[in-house]
Amino acid sequence: MASSLLSTPSRTLAPAPAHAGLRGGRLPAQAHLPRGALAPRRSRALRVRASVAIEKETPESEPPATFLREDGRGVGSGSVRERFEAMIRRVQGEVCAALEEADGGGARFVEDVWSRPGGGGGISRVLQDGRVFEKAGVNVSVVYGVMPPDAYRAAKGEAGKNGAADAQKAGPVPFFAAGISSVLHPKNPFAPTLHFNYRYFETDAPQDAPGAPRQWWFGGGTDLTPSYIIEEDVKHFHSVQKQACDKFDPSFHPRFKKWCDDYFYIKHRNERRGLGGIFFDDLNDYDQEMLLNFATECADSVLPAYIPIVERRKDTPFTDEHKAWQQLRRGRYVEFNLVYDRGTTFGLKTGGRIESILVSLPLTARWQYDHKPEEGTEEWKLLDACINPKDWI
């Protein structure tokens, strides 16, 4: 983590039985907990450290059973808030266990637990310099309180739309936000980067002003960012996204695939960040229970979509030229996340935990002046697909 953080001596949680190997990318049955159950203690040894930083959050030595309050909408209420928190914490545990298994080099996730004085907290887990993964971050947060109007507009993607009228809107907006967010950067240039994020948001009427009405919405998605196109992998990934969508509405996949292609657009480069997947936001035009189940299905599809690809590509031989191209594409990843990503903007505007906000950035990246791959090369084919999105299935 950043050098501004001071750590207490690390300790190790007592390990539970390790999962069986992921042969052929198949997940062991015991890796899947009953939906609605909170994630258990880690299945492998996990270092936990309490960090001291100059920020609003308070470091904690242990993750609580829940970040919710007993207020009728939290603990024991059976509310969407409660079930969504249970889901994201379960998924965090499953994803971290599967990534450690795939890495196979003894690297472990470091965990930071923090609470927020205004309400809630989070669990940040990061694996760095593994055998397979250069950096992998899997974070969950459950926060609530009040946020300024500009942060509300950032969360809704409305920042700057109303010009001076925005300044007339009064006061803090009561909110609840919970989510899981992850970015996985493998070392091998033939193993793609993966990002996924699933979130649930509620707002109440703002204090002392009309502003935003009481409402709720879901958002999220899963997208693939390879440095080289291997059609078998790309088709597998998109097929899993389609299967998850089709269980709920056949219109979801084409709609959310296009949304993904449009969202991850680097305007100043006139290209997409990667080869897409699915993306949706502000989704509340369906039954709330159905959308909760849909977000859960999408989150549960992450490992079947990604682990088989990593298993196939993590040991593929590569050259210095392959690595240099991967680093250039990582530069594009950084540009999008720092300039356009709504989650980053929201986190910065709400004074969020900076290490969690920027965990998506790779350890290494490259910018080379006026680099243009030669037409017809594998690098050119990737860039062409980022400029001209296509249907892969």
mmCIF file of C-alpha atoms in Angstrom:
data_model
loop_
_atom_site.group_PDB
_atom_site.id
_atom_site.type_symbol
_atom_site.label_atom_id
_atom_site.label_comp_id
_atom_site.label_asym_id
_atom_site.label_seq_id
_atom_site.Cartn_x
_atom_site.Cartn_y
_atom_site.Cartn_z
ATOM 1 C CA MET A 1 0.000 0.000 0.000
ATOM 2 C CA ALA A 2 0.998 3.648 -0.103
ATOM 3 C CA SER A 3 3.898 4.865 1.945
ATOM 4 C CA SER A 4 1.608 7.270 3.829
ATOM 5 C CA LEU A 5 0.149 4.265 5.666
ATOM 6 C CA LEU A 6 1.739 2.990 8.828
ATOM 7 C CA SER A 7 1.102 -0.621 9.730
ATOM 8 C CA THR A 8 0.878 -2.462 12.992
ATOM 9 C CA PRO A 9 2.634 -5.841 13.016
ATOM 10 C CA SER A 10 0.823 -8.265 10.747
ATOM 11 C CA ARG A 11 -0.949 -11.268 12.161
ATOM 12 C CA THR A 12 -2.520 -14.275 10.528
ATOM 13 C CA LEU A 13 -6.087 -15.455 10.692
ATOM 14 C CA ALA A 14 -6.475 -19.137 11.437
ATOM 15 C CA PRO A 15 -6.815 -20.853 8.056
ATOM 16 C CA ALA A 16 -9.818 -22.926 7.148
ATOM 17 C CA PRO A 17 -9.444 -25.962 4.849
ATOM 18 C CA ALA A 18 -8.107 -24.844 1.468
ATOM 19 C CA HIS A 19 -10.166 -25.281 -1.665
ATOM 20 C CA ALA A 20 -9.264 -28.014 -4.093
ATOM 21 C CA GLY A 21 -7.354 -26.955 -7.210
ATOM 22 C CA LEU A 22 -9.242 -25.266 -10.004
ATOM 23 C CA ARG A 23 -8.599 -27.906 -12.622
ATOM 24 C CA GLY A 24 -9.819 -26.786 -16.035
ATOM 25 C CA GLY A 25 -11.154 -23.577 -14.500
ATOM 26 C CA ARG A 26 -13.922 -25.462 -12.632
ATOM 27 C CA LEU A 27 -14.787 -24.134 -9.205
ATOM 28 C CA PRO A 28 -15.096 -26.602 -6.338
ATOM 29 C CA ALA A 29 -18.602 -26.963 -4.981
ATOM 30 C CA GLN A 30 -17.528 -25.948 -1.499
ATOM 31 C CA ALA A 31 -16.454 -22.537 -2.832
ATOM 32 C CA HIS A 32 -20.082 -21.504 -3.220
ATOM 33 C CA LEU A 33 -21.841 -20.502 -0.022
ATOM 34 C CA PRO A 34 -25.616 -20.263 0.311
ATOM 35 C CA ARG A 35 -26.788 -16.949 -1.028
ATOM 36 C CA GLY A 36 -27.515 -14.499 1.726
ATOM 37 C CA ALA A 37 -24.815 -15.937 3.991
ATOM 38 C CA LEU A 38 -22.032 -13.674 5.123
ATOM 39 C CA ALA A 39 -18.571 -14.695 3.952
ATOM 40 C CA PRO A 40 -16.763 -16.936 6.460
ATOM 41 C CA ARG A 41 -13.241 -16.513 7.665
ATOM 42 C CA ARG A 42 -10.706 -16.737 4.877
ATOM 43 C CA SER A 43 -10.034 -20.193 3.459
ATOM 44 C CA ARG A 44 -6.331 -19.444 3.390
ATOM 45 C CA ALA A 45 -4.009 -17.630 5.720
ATOM 46 C CA LEU A 46 -4.661 -13.906 5.376
ATOM 47 C CA ARG A 47 -2.569 -11.144 6.828
ATOM 48 C CA VAL A 48 -4.633 -8.413 8.488
ATOM 49 C CA ARG A 49 -3.144 -5.074 9.307
ATOM 50 C CA ALA A 50 -4.534 -1.992 10.994
ATOM 51 C CA SER A 51 -3.458 1.061 9.018
ATOM 52 C CA VAL A 52 -2.986 4.569 10.275
ATOM 53 C CA ALA A 53 -3.528 7.219 7.656
ATOM 54 C CA ILE A 54 -4.393 10.881 7.440
ATOM 55 C CA GLU A 55 -8.018 10.355 6.426
ATOM 56 C CA LYS A 56 -11.496 10.187 7.864
ATOM 57 C CA GLU A 57 -11.710 6.419 8.144
ATOM 58 C CA THR A 58 -10.888 4.555 11.339
ATOM 59 C CA PRO A 59 -8.743 1.411 10.993
ATOM 60 C CA GLU A 60 -10.182 -1.739 12.542
ATOM 61 C CA SER A 61 -8.418 -4.971 13.447
ATOM 62 C CA GLU A 62 -11.302 -7.284 12.536
ATOM 63 C CA PRO A 63 -14.151 -7.152 10.004
ATOM 64 C CA PRO A 64 -17.512 -6.860 11.784
ATOM 65 C CA ALA A 65 -20.307 -9.328 11.147
ATOM 66 C CA THR A 66 -22.126 -6.463 9.405
ATOM 67 C CA PHE A 67 -21.572 -2.785 8.745
ATOM 68 C CA LEU A 68 -25.295 -2.051 9.111
ATOM 69 C CA ARG A 69 -27.090 -0.531 12.057
ATOM 70 C CA GLU A 70 -30.091 -1.956 13.863
ATOM 71 C CA ASP A 71 -32.489 0.673 12.556
ATOM 72 C CA GLY A 72 -35.269 -1.337 10.917
ATOM 73 C CA ARG A 73 -33.534 -1.381 7.528
ATOM 74 C CA GLY A 74 -30.342 -3.054 8.671
ATOM 75 C CA VAL A 75 -29.489 -6.012 10.869
ATOM 76 C CA GLY A 76 -32.172 -8.692 10.909
ATOM 77 C CA SER A 77 -34.582 -6.733 8.737
ATOM 78 C CA GLY A 78 -34.280 -8.887 5.608
ATOM 79 C CA SER A 79 -33.956 -5.615 3.692
ATOM 80 C CA VAL A 80 -32.271 -5.216 0.321
ATOM 81 C CA ARG A 81 -29.482 -3.424 2.158
ATOM 82 C CA GLU A 82 -28.848 -6.415 4.394
ATOM 83 C CA ARG A 83 -29.009 -9.012 1.629
ATOM 84 C CA PHE A 84 -26.838 -6.982 -0.729
ATOM 85 C CA GLU A 85 -24.130 -6.646 1.933
ATOM 86 C CA ALA A 86 -24.269 -10.400 2.561
ATOM 87 C CA MET A 87 -23.892 -11.061 -1.162
ATOM 88 C CA ILE A 88 -20.906 -8.782 -1.777
ATOM 89 C CA ARG A 89 -19.036 -10.085 1.239
ATOM 90 C CA ARG A 90 -19.615 -13.672 0.178
ATOM 91 C CA VAL A 91 -18.420 -12.904 -3.358
ATOM 92 C CA GLN A 92 -15.334 -11.107 -2.035
ATOM 93 C CA GLY A 93 -14.350 -14.201 -0.086
ATOM 94 C CA GLU A 94 -14.927 -16.547 -3.025
ATOM 95 C CA VAL A 95 -13.062 -14.383 -5.525
ATOM 96 C CA CYS A 96 -10.040 -13.909 -3.256
ATOM 97 C CA ALA A 97 -9.821 -17.646 -2.559
ATOM 98 C CA ALA A 98 -10.019 -18.482 -6.284
ATOM 99 C CA LEU A 99 -7.374 -15.890 -7.214
ATOM 100 C CA GLU A 100 -4.938 -17.132 -4.583
ATOM 101 C CA GLU A 101 -5.469 -20.651 -5.896
ATOM 102 C CA ALA A 102 -4.890 -19.542 -9.495
ATOM 103 C CA ASP A 103 -1.791 -17.546 -8.539
ATOM 104 C CA GLY A 104 -0.206 -20.642 -7.068
ATOM 105 C CA GLY A 105 2.886 -18.850 -5.844
ATOM 106 C CA GLY A 106 2.160 -18.392 -2.180
ATOM 107 C CA ALA A 107 1.069 -14.752 -2.525
ATOM 108 C CA ARG A 108 -1.768 -13.793 -0.210
ATOM 109 C CA PHE A 109 -4.245 -10.960 -0.051
ATOM 110 C CA VAL A 110 -3.451 -8.269 2.497
ATOM 111 C CA GLU A 111 -6.621 -7.039 4.177
ATOM 112 C CA ASP A 112 -7.395 -3.587 5.556
ATOM 113 C CA VAL A 113 -10.627 -3.137 7.498
ATOM 114 C CA TRP A 114 -11.934 0.349 8.116
ATOM 115 C CA SER A 115 -14.990 2.013 9.562
ATOM 116 C CA ARG A 116 -16.501 5.362 8.720
ATOM 117 C CA PRO A 117 -17.521 7.683 11.568
ATOM 118 C CA GLY A 118 -20.598 8.791 9.619
ATOM 119 C CA GLY A 119 -21.731 5.214 9.154
ATOM 120 C CA GLY A 120 -20.525 1.951 7.684
ATOM 121 C CA GLY A 121 -17.101 0.862 6.559
ATOM 122 C CA GLY A 122 -15.311 -1.488 4.222
ATOM 123 C CA ILE A 123 -12.837 -4.283 3.622
ATOM 124 C CA SER A 124 -10.010 -3.771 1.126
ATOM 125 C CA ARG A 125 -8.033 -6.795 -0.032
ATOM 126 C CA VAL A 126 -4.997 -6.503 -2.301
ATOM 127 C CA LEU A 127 -2.580 -9.092 -3.677
ATOM 128 C CA GLN A 128 0.616 -7.728 -5.238
ATOM 129 C CA ASP A 129 3.624 -9.260 -6.988
ATOM 130 C CA GLY A 130 2.237 -12.762 -7.134
ATOM 131 C CA ARG A 131 3.382 -15.402 -9.588
ATOM 132 C CA VAL A 132 0.403 -14.787 -11.894
ATOM 133 C CA PHE A 133 -1.060 -11.474 -10.752
ATOM 134 C CA GLU A 134 0.912 -8.268 -10.743
ATOM 135 C CA LYS A 135 -1.890 -6.684 -8.731
ATOM 136 C CA ALA A 136 -5.367 -7.804 -7.760
ATOM 137 C CA GLY A 137 -7.745 -5.735 -5.658
ATOM 138 C CA VAL A 138 -11.133 -6.873 -4.339
ATOM 139 C CA ASN A 139 -12.900 -4.289 -2.187
ATOM 140 C CA VAL A 140 -16.279 -4.107 -0.494
ATOM 141 C CA SER A 141 -17.801 -1.070 1.154
ATOM 142 C CA VAL A 142 -21.066 -0.338 2.920
ATOM 143 C CA VAL A 143 -21.381 3.360 3.717
ATOM 144 C CA TYR A 144 -24.166 5.745 4.627
ATOM 145 C CA GLY A 145 -24.706 9.244 5.932
ATOM 146 C CA VAL A 146 -25.017 12.456 3.953
ATOM 147 C CA MET A 147 -23.185 13.665 0.881
ATOM 148 C CA PRO A 148 -22.947 17.068 -0.803
ATOM 149 C CA PRO A 149 -25.077 17.748 -3.904
ATOM 150 C CA ASP A 150 -22.114 17.579 -6.298
ATOM 151 C CA ALA A 151 -21.274 14.094 -5.013
ATOM 152 C CA TYR A 152 -24.886 13.052 -5.565
ATOM 153 C CA ARG A 153 -24.698 14.291 -9.159
ATOM 154 C CA ALA A 154 -21.400 12.419 -9.627
ATOM 155 C CA ALA A 155 -23.052 9.255 -8.378
ATOM 156 C CA LYS A 156 -25.901 9.798 -10.829
ATOM 157 C CA GLY A 157 -23.620 10.872 -13.682
ATOM 158 C CA GLU A 158 -25.174 14.330 -13.724
ATOM 159 C CA ALA A 159 -22.224 16.479 -12.715
ATOM 160 C CA GLY A 160 -22.195 19.797 -14.532
ATOM 161 C CA LYS A 161 -25.377 19.195 -16.494
ATOM 162 C CA ASN A 162 -27.354 22.025 -14.940
ATOM 163 C CA GLY A 163 -24.647 24.638 -14.760
ATOM 164 C CA ALA A 164 -25.398 27.463 -12.344
ATOM 165 C CA ALA A 165 -28.686 25.835 -11.361
ATOM 166 C CA ASP A 166 -26.719 23.159 -9.528
ATOM 167 C CA ALA A 167 -25.404 25.777 -7.153
ATOM 168 C CA GLN A 168 -28.962 26.700 -6.187
ATOM 169 C CA LYS A 169 -29.715 23.200 -4.928
ATOM 170 C CA ALA A 170 -29.385 22.971 -1.221
ATOM 171 C CA GLY A 171 -27.885 20.768 1.096
ATOM 172 C CA PRO A 172 -26.586 17.367 1.965
ATOM 173 C CA VAL A 173 -28.358 14.319 0.548
ATOM 174 C CA PRO A 174 -28.872 11.346 2.910
ATOM 175 C CA PHE A 175 -27.582 8.221 1.174
ATOM 176 C CA PHE A 176 -26.739 4.537 1.481
ATOM 177 C CA ALA A 177 -24.232 2.894 -0.869
ATOM 178 C CA ALA A 178 -22.898 -0.648 -0.892
ATOM 179 C CA GLY A 179 -20.744 -2.330 -3.481
ATOM 180 C CA ILE A 180 -18.006 -4.702 -4.474
ATOM 181 C CA SER A 181 -15.321 -3.539 -6.871
ATOM 182 C CA SER A 182 -12.374 -5.442 -8.289
ATOM 183 C CA VAL A 183 -9.614 -5.052 -10.868
ATOM 184 C CA LEU A 184 -7.257 -7.919 -11.688
ATOM 185 C CA HIS A 185 -3.996 -7.239 -13.547
ATOM 186 C CA PRO A 186 -2.093 -10.416 -14.535
ATOM 187 C CA LYS A 187 1.614 -10.329 -15.365
ATOM 188 C CA ASN A 188 1.387 -12.300 -18.612
ATOM 189 C CA PRO A 189 0.453 -10.083 -21.603
ATOM 190 C CA PHE A 190 -1.756 -12.892 -22.971
ATOM 191 C CA ALA A 191 -3.846 -13.038 -19.788
ATOM 192 C CA PRO A 192 -6.391 -10.200 -19.821
ATOM 193 C CA THR A 193 -7.173 -7.655 -17.151
ATOM 194 C CA LEU A 194 -10.635 -8.018 -15.630
ATOM 195 C CA HIS A 195 -12.803 -5.442 -13.889
ATOM 196 C CA PHE A 196 -16.106 -5.993 -12.137
ATOM 197 C CA ASN A 197 -18.234 -3.822 -9.910
ATOM 198 C CA TYR A 198 -21.732 -4.309 -8.498
ATOM 199 C CA ARG A 199 -23.418 -1.714 -6.314
ATOM 200 C CA TYR A 200 -26.683 -0.694 -4.692
ATOM 201 C CA PHE A 201 -27.568 2.899 -3.886
ATOM 202 C CA GLU A 202 -30.356 4.635 -1.964
ATOM 203 C CA THR A 203 -31.043 8.316 -1.367
ATOM 204 C CA ASP A 204 -33.612 10.163 0.722
ATOM 205 C CA ALA A 205 -34.957 13.640 0.135
ATOM 206 C CA PRO A 206 -32.073 16.089 0.718
ATOM 207 C CA GLN A 207 -31.955 18.122 3.857
ATOM 208 C CA ASP A 208 -33.674 21.507 3.673
ATOM 209 C CA ALA A 209 -34.203 21.394 -0.090
ATOM 210 C CA PRO A 210 -36.146 19.690 -2.870
ATOM 211 C CA GLY A 211 -33.180 18.239 -4.812
ATOM 212 C CA ALA A 212 -33.136 14.478 -5.262
ATOM 213 C CA PRO A 213 -36.246 12.444 -4.420
ATOM 214 C CA ARG A 214 -36.146 9.298 -2.312
ATOM 215 C CA GLN A 215 -35.032 6.540 -4.650
ATOM 216 C CA TRP A 216 -32.910 3.429 -5.145
ATOM 217 C CA TRP A 217 -30.956 1.939 -8.019
ATOM 218 C CA PHE A 218 -28.519 -0.818 -8.955
ATOM 219 C CA GLY A 219 -25.414 -0.513 -11.081
ATOM 220 C CA GLY A 220 -22.468 -2.554 -12.164
ATOM 221 C CA GLY A 221 -20.909 -4.738 -14.779
ATOM 222 C CA THR A 222 -17.997 -6.965 -15.740
ATOM 223 C CA ASP A 223 -15.590 -6.143 -18.572
ATOM 224 C CA LEU A 224 -12.482 -7.629 -20.160
ATOM 225 C CA THR A 225 -9.351 -5.726 -21.180
ATOM 226 C CA PRO A 226 -6.892 -7.953 -23.049
ATOM 227 C CA SER A 227 -3.664 -6.810 -24.656
ATOM 228 C CA TYR A 228 -4.021 -9.446 -27.369
ATOM 229 C CA ILE A 229 -7.164 -10.880 -28.920
ATOM 230 C CA ILE A 230 -7.534 -14.618 -28.414
ATOM 231 C CA GLU A 231 -11.000 -15.257 -29.807
ATOM 232 C CA GLU A 232 -11.584 -18.418 -27.777
ATOM 233 C CA ASP A 233 -11.139 -16.406 -24.580
ATOM 234 C CA VAL A 234 -13.138 -13.378 -25.665
ATOM 235 C CA LYS A 235 -16.051 -15.499 -26.867
ATOM 236 C CA HIS A 236 -16.064 -17.514 -23.655
ATOM 237 C CA PHE A 237 -16.140 -14.348 -21.560
ATOM 238 C CA HIS A 238 -19.009 -12.762 -23.515
ATOM 239 C CA SER A 239 -20.961 -16.026 -23.552
ATOM 240 C CA VAL A 240 -20.961 -16.172 -19.766
ATOM 241 C CA GLN A 241 -22.200 -12.565 -19.579
ATOM 242 C CA LYS A 242 -25.000 -13.365 -22.011
ATOM 243 C CA GLN A 243 -26.050 -16.454 -20.072
ATOM 244 C CA ALA A 244 -26.338 -14.432 -16.864
ATOM 245 C CA CYS A 245 -28.405 -11.739 -18.589
ATOM 246 C CA ASP A 246 -30.685 -14.141 -20.452
ATOM 247 C CA LYS A 247 -31.864 -15.729 -17.200
ATOM 248 C CA PHE A 248 -33.708 -12.480 -16.464
ATOM 249 C CA ASP A 249 -34.501 -10.665 -19.707
ATOM 250 C CA PRO A 250 -33.293 -11.404 -23.273
ATOM 251 C CA SER A 251 -33.037 -7.668 -23.901
ATOM 252 C CA PHE A 252 -30.462 -7.229 -21.139
ATOM 253 C CA HIS A 253 -27.368 -8.526 -22.909
ATOM 254 C CA PRO A 254 -27.547 -6.468 -26.122
ATOM 255 C CA ARG A 255 -28.580 -3.415 -24.122
ATOM 256 C CA PHE A 256 -25.889 -3.746 -21.466
ATOM 257 C CA LYS A 257 -23.172 -4.774 -23.909
ATOM 258 C CA LYS A 258 -23.699 -1.580 -25.905
ATOM 259 C CA TRP A 259 -23.821 0.395 -22.684
ATOM 260 C CA CYS A 260 -20.469 -1.131 -21.727
ATOM 261 C CA ASP A 261 -18.908 -0.248 -25.087
ATOM 262 C CA ASP A 262 -20.190 3.308 -24.752
ATOM 263 C CA TYR A 263 -19.220 3.776 -21.106
ATOM 264 C CA PHE A 264 -15.601 2.594 -21.355
ATOM 265 C CA TYR A 265 -14.859 5.059 -24.139
ATOM 266 C CA ILE A 266 -11.667 7.109 -23.853
ATOM 267 C CA LYS A 267 -12.843 10.247 -25.582
ATOM 268 C CA HIS A 268 -9.451 11.891 -26.017
ATOM 269 C CA ARG A 269 -8.125 8.687 -27.669
ATOM 270 C CA ASN A 270 -11.242 7.822 -29.675
ATOM 271 C CA GLU A 271 -11.043 4.227 -28.509
ATOM 272 C CA ARG A 272 -12.487 1.900 -25.871
ATOM 273 C CA ARG A 273 -10.534 0.761 -22.865
ATOM 274 C CA GLY A 274 -10.931 -2.888 -23.828
ATOM 275 C CA LEU A 275 -13.284 -5.405 -25.429
ATOM 276 C CA GLY A 276 -16.288 -4.741 -23.222
ATOM 277 C CA GLY A 277 -18.695 -7.008 -21.428
ATOM 278 C CA ILE A 278 -21.797 -5.694 -19.686
ATOM 279 C CA PHE A 279 -22.466 -2.441 -17.853
ATOM 280 C CA PHE A 280 -25.589 -0.869 -16.384
ATOM 281 C CA ASP A 281 -26.313 1.967 -14.002
ATOM 282 C CA ASP A 282 -29.220 3.781 -12.337
ATOM 283 C CA LEU A 283 -31.260 0.627 -12.922
ATOM 284 C CA ASN A 284 -34.600 0.812 -11.098
ATOM 285 C CA ASP A 285 -37.197 0.266 -13.820
ATOM 286 C CA TYR A 286 -37.756 -3.376 -12.840
ATOM 287 C CA ASP A 287 -38.894 -5.062 -9.631
ATOM 288 C CA GLN A 288 -36.350 -4.463 -6.866
ATOM 289 C CA GLU A 289 -36.218 -8.138 -5.908
ATOM 290 C CA MET A 290 -35.576 -9.133 -9.508
ATOM 291 C CA LEU A 291 -32.736 -6.648 -9.840
ATOM 292 C CA LEU A 292 -31.160 -7.846 -6.590
ATOM 293 C CA ASN A 293 -31.202 -11.389 -7.980
ATOM 294 C CA PHE A 294 -29.805 -10.156 -11.299
ATOM 295 C CA ALA A 295 -26.887 -8.345 -9.634
ATOM 296 C CA THR A 296 -26.202 -11.486 -7.598
ATOM 297 C CA GLU A 297 -26.200 -13.675 -10.721
ATOM 298 C CA CYS A 298 -23.790 -11.310 -12.475
ATOM 299 C CA ALA A 299 -21.421 -11.251 -9.500
ATOM 300 C CA ASP A 300 -21.536 -15.051 -9.299
ATOM 301 C CA SER A 301 -20.626 -15.238 -13.009
ATOM 302 C CA VAL A 302 -17.275 -13.490 -12.559
ATOM 303 C CA LEU A 303 -15.204 -16.560 -11.686
ATOM 304 C CA PRO A 304 -16.656 -18.897 -14.356
ATOM 305 C CA ALA A 305 -16.046 -16.149 -16.941
ATOM 306 C CA TYR A 306 -12.462 -15.381 -15.948
ATOM 307 C CA ILE A 307 -10.648 -18.208 -14.159
ATOM 308 C CA PRO A 308 -10.629 -20.585 -17.178
ATOM 309 C CA ILE A 309 -8.990 -17.844 -19.268
ATOM 310 C CA VAL A 310 -6.285 -17.189 -16.685
ATOM 311 C CA GLU A 311 -5.588 -20.894 -16.320
ATOM 312 C CA ARG A 312 -5.083 -21.193 -20.101
ATOM 313 C CA ARG A 313 -2.860 -18.109 -20.508
ATOM 314 C CA LYS A 314 -0.891 -17.545 -17.310
ATOM 315 C CA ASP A 315 2.119 -19.574 -18.522
ATOM 316 C CA THR A 316 2.072 -18.567 -22.202
ATOM 317 C CA PRO A 317 5.602 -17.595 -23.351
ATOM 318 C CA PHE A 318 6.006 -13.906 -24.242
ATOM 319 C CA THR A 319 8.682 -11.479 -25.397
ATOM 320 C CA ASP A 320 9.793 -8.024 -24.265
ATOM 321 C CA GLU A 321 7.793 -6.600 -27.167
ATOM 322 C CA HIS A 322 4.625 -8.302 -25.915
ATOM 323 C CA LYS A 323 5.240 -6.879 -22.448
ATOM 324 C CA ALA A 324 5.852 -3.362 -23.774
ATOM 325 C CA TRP A 325 2.512 -3.451 -25.630
ATOM 326 C CA GLN A 326 0.747 -4.627 -22.479
ATOM 327 C CA GLN A 327 2.248 -1.663 -20.622
ATOM 328 C CA LEU A 328 0.989 0.766 -23.263
ATOM 329 C CA ARG A 329 -2.524 -0.668 -22.919
ATOM 330 C CA ARG A 330 -2.225 -0.357 -19.154
ATOM 331 C CA GLY A 331 -1.573 3.333 -19.740
ATOM 332 C CA ARG A 332 -4.960 3.575 -21.456
ATOM 333 C CA TYR A 333 -6.488 1.846 -18.451
ATOM 334 C CA VAL A 334 -5.054 4.497 -16.138
ATOM 335 C CA GLU A 335 -6.254 7.322 -18.383
ATOM 336 C CA PHE A 336 -9.841 6.108 -18.374
ATOM 337 C CA ASN A 337 -9.984 5.466 -14.641
ATOM 338 C CA LEU A 338 -8.566 8.838 -13.633
ATOM 339 C CA VAL A 339 -10.411 10.968 -16.189
ATOM 340 C CA TYR A 340 -13.802 9.375 -16.837
ATOM 341 C CA ASP A 341 -14.736 6.675 -14.332
ATOM 342 C CA ARG A 342 -17.812 7.569 -12.279
ATOM 343 C CA GLY A 343 -16.806 5.414 -9.322
ATOM 344 C CA THR A 344 -13.470 7.197 -9.032
ATOM 345 C CA THR A 345 -15.147 10.598 -9.317
ATOM 346 C CA PHE A 346 -17.731 9.709 -6.680
ATOM 347 C CA GLY A 347 -15.100 8.387 -4.300
ATOM 348 C CA LEU A 348 -12.946 11.488 -4.598
ATOM 349 C CA LYS A 349 -15.893 13.874 -4.185
ATOM 350 C CA THR A 350 -17.157 12.118 -1.077
ATOM 351 C CA GLY A 351 -13.731 12.073 0.555
ATOM 352 C CA GLY A 352 -13.476 8.317 0.229
ATOM 353 C CA ARG A 353 -10.545 6.157 1.208
ATOM 354 C CA ILE A 354 -7.924 6.989 -1.401
ATOM 355 C CA GLU A 355 -6.137 3.612 -1.310
ATOM 356 C CA SER A 356 -9.437 1.863 -2.050
ATOM 357 C CA ILE A 357 -10.378 4.333 -4.774
ATOM 358 C CA LEU A 358 -7.081 3.973 -6.632
ATOM 359 C CA VAL A 359 -6.593 0.242 -6.104
ATOM 360 C CA SER A 360 -7.715 -0.286 -9.715
ATOM 361 C CA LEU A 361 -4.483 1.201 -11.062
ATOM 362 C CA PRO A 362 -1.796 -1.266 -12.178
ATOM 363 C CA LEU A 363 1.639 -1.358 -10.560
ATOM 364 C CA THR A 364 3.256 -0.529 -13.903
ATOM 365 C CA ALA A 365 2.201 1.253 -17.088
ATOM 366 C CA ARG A 366 3.835 2.956 -20.048
ATOM 367 C CA TRP A 367 3.325 6.043 -22.210
ATOM 368 C CA GLN A 368 5.260 6.239 -25.467
ATOM 369 C CA TYR A 369 5.083 9.289 -27.682
ATOM 370 C CA ASP A 370 2.901 8.860 -30.787
ATOM 371 C CA HIS A 371 2.977 5.080 -30.760
ATOM 372 C CA LYS A 372 1.102 3.459 -33.657
ATOM 373 C CA PRO A 373 1.141 -0.312 -34.200
ATOM 374 C CA GLU A 374 1.834 -1.483 -37.733
ATOM 375 C CA GLU A 375 -1.347 -2.349 -39.638
ATOM 376 C CA GLY A 376 -2.105 -6.057 -39.711
ATOM 377 C CA THR A 377 -0.129 -6.903 -36.571
ATOM 378 C CA GLU A 378 -1.738 -8.486 -33.516
ATOM 379 C CA GLU A 379 -1.338 -5.191 -31.684
ATOM 380 C CA TRP A 380 -3.128 -3.354 -34.490
ATOM 381 C CA LYS A 381 -5.974 -5.883 -34.374
ATOM 382 C CA LEU A 382 -6.521 -5.182 -30.683
ATOM 383 C CA LEU A 383 -6.510 -1.426 -31.226
ATOM 384 C CA ASP A 384 -8.911 -1.759 -34.160
ATOM 385 C CA ALA A 385 -11.323 -3.742 -31.982
ATOM 386 C CA CYS A 386 -11.130 -1.034 -29.317
ATOM 387 C CA ILE A 387 -11.953 1.620 -31.917
ATOM 388 C CA ASN A 388 -14.638 -0.437 -33.651
ATOM 389 C CA PRO A 389 -16.527 -2.607 -31.127
ATOM 390 C CA LYS A 390 -17.931 -5.870 -32.442
ATOM 391 C CA ASP A 391 -20.298 -8.622 -31.383
ATOM 392 C CA TRP A 392 -18.233 -11.606 -30.262
ATOM 393 C CA ILE A 393 -21.012 -14.176 -29.992
#
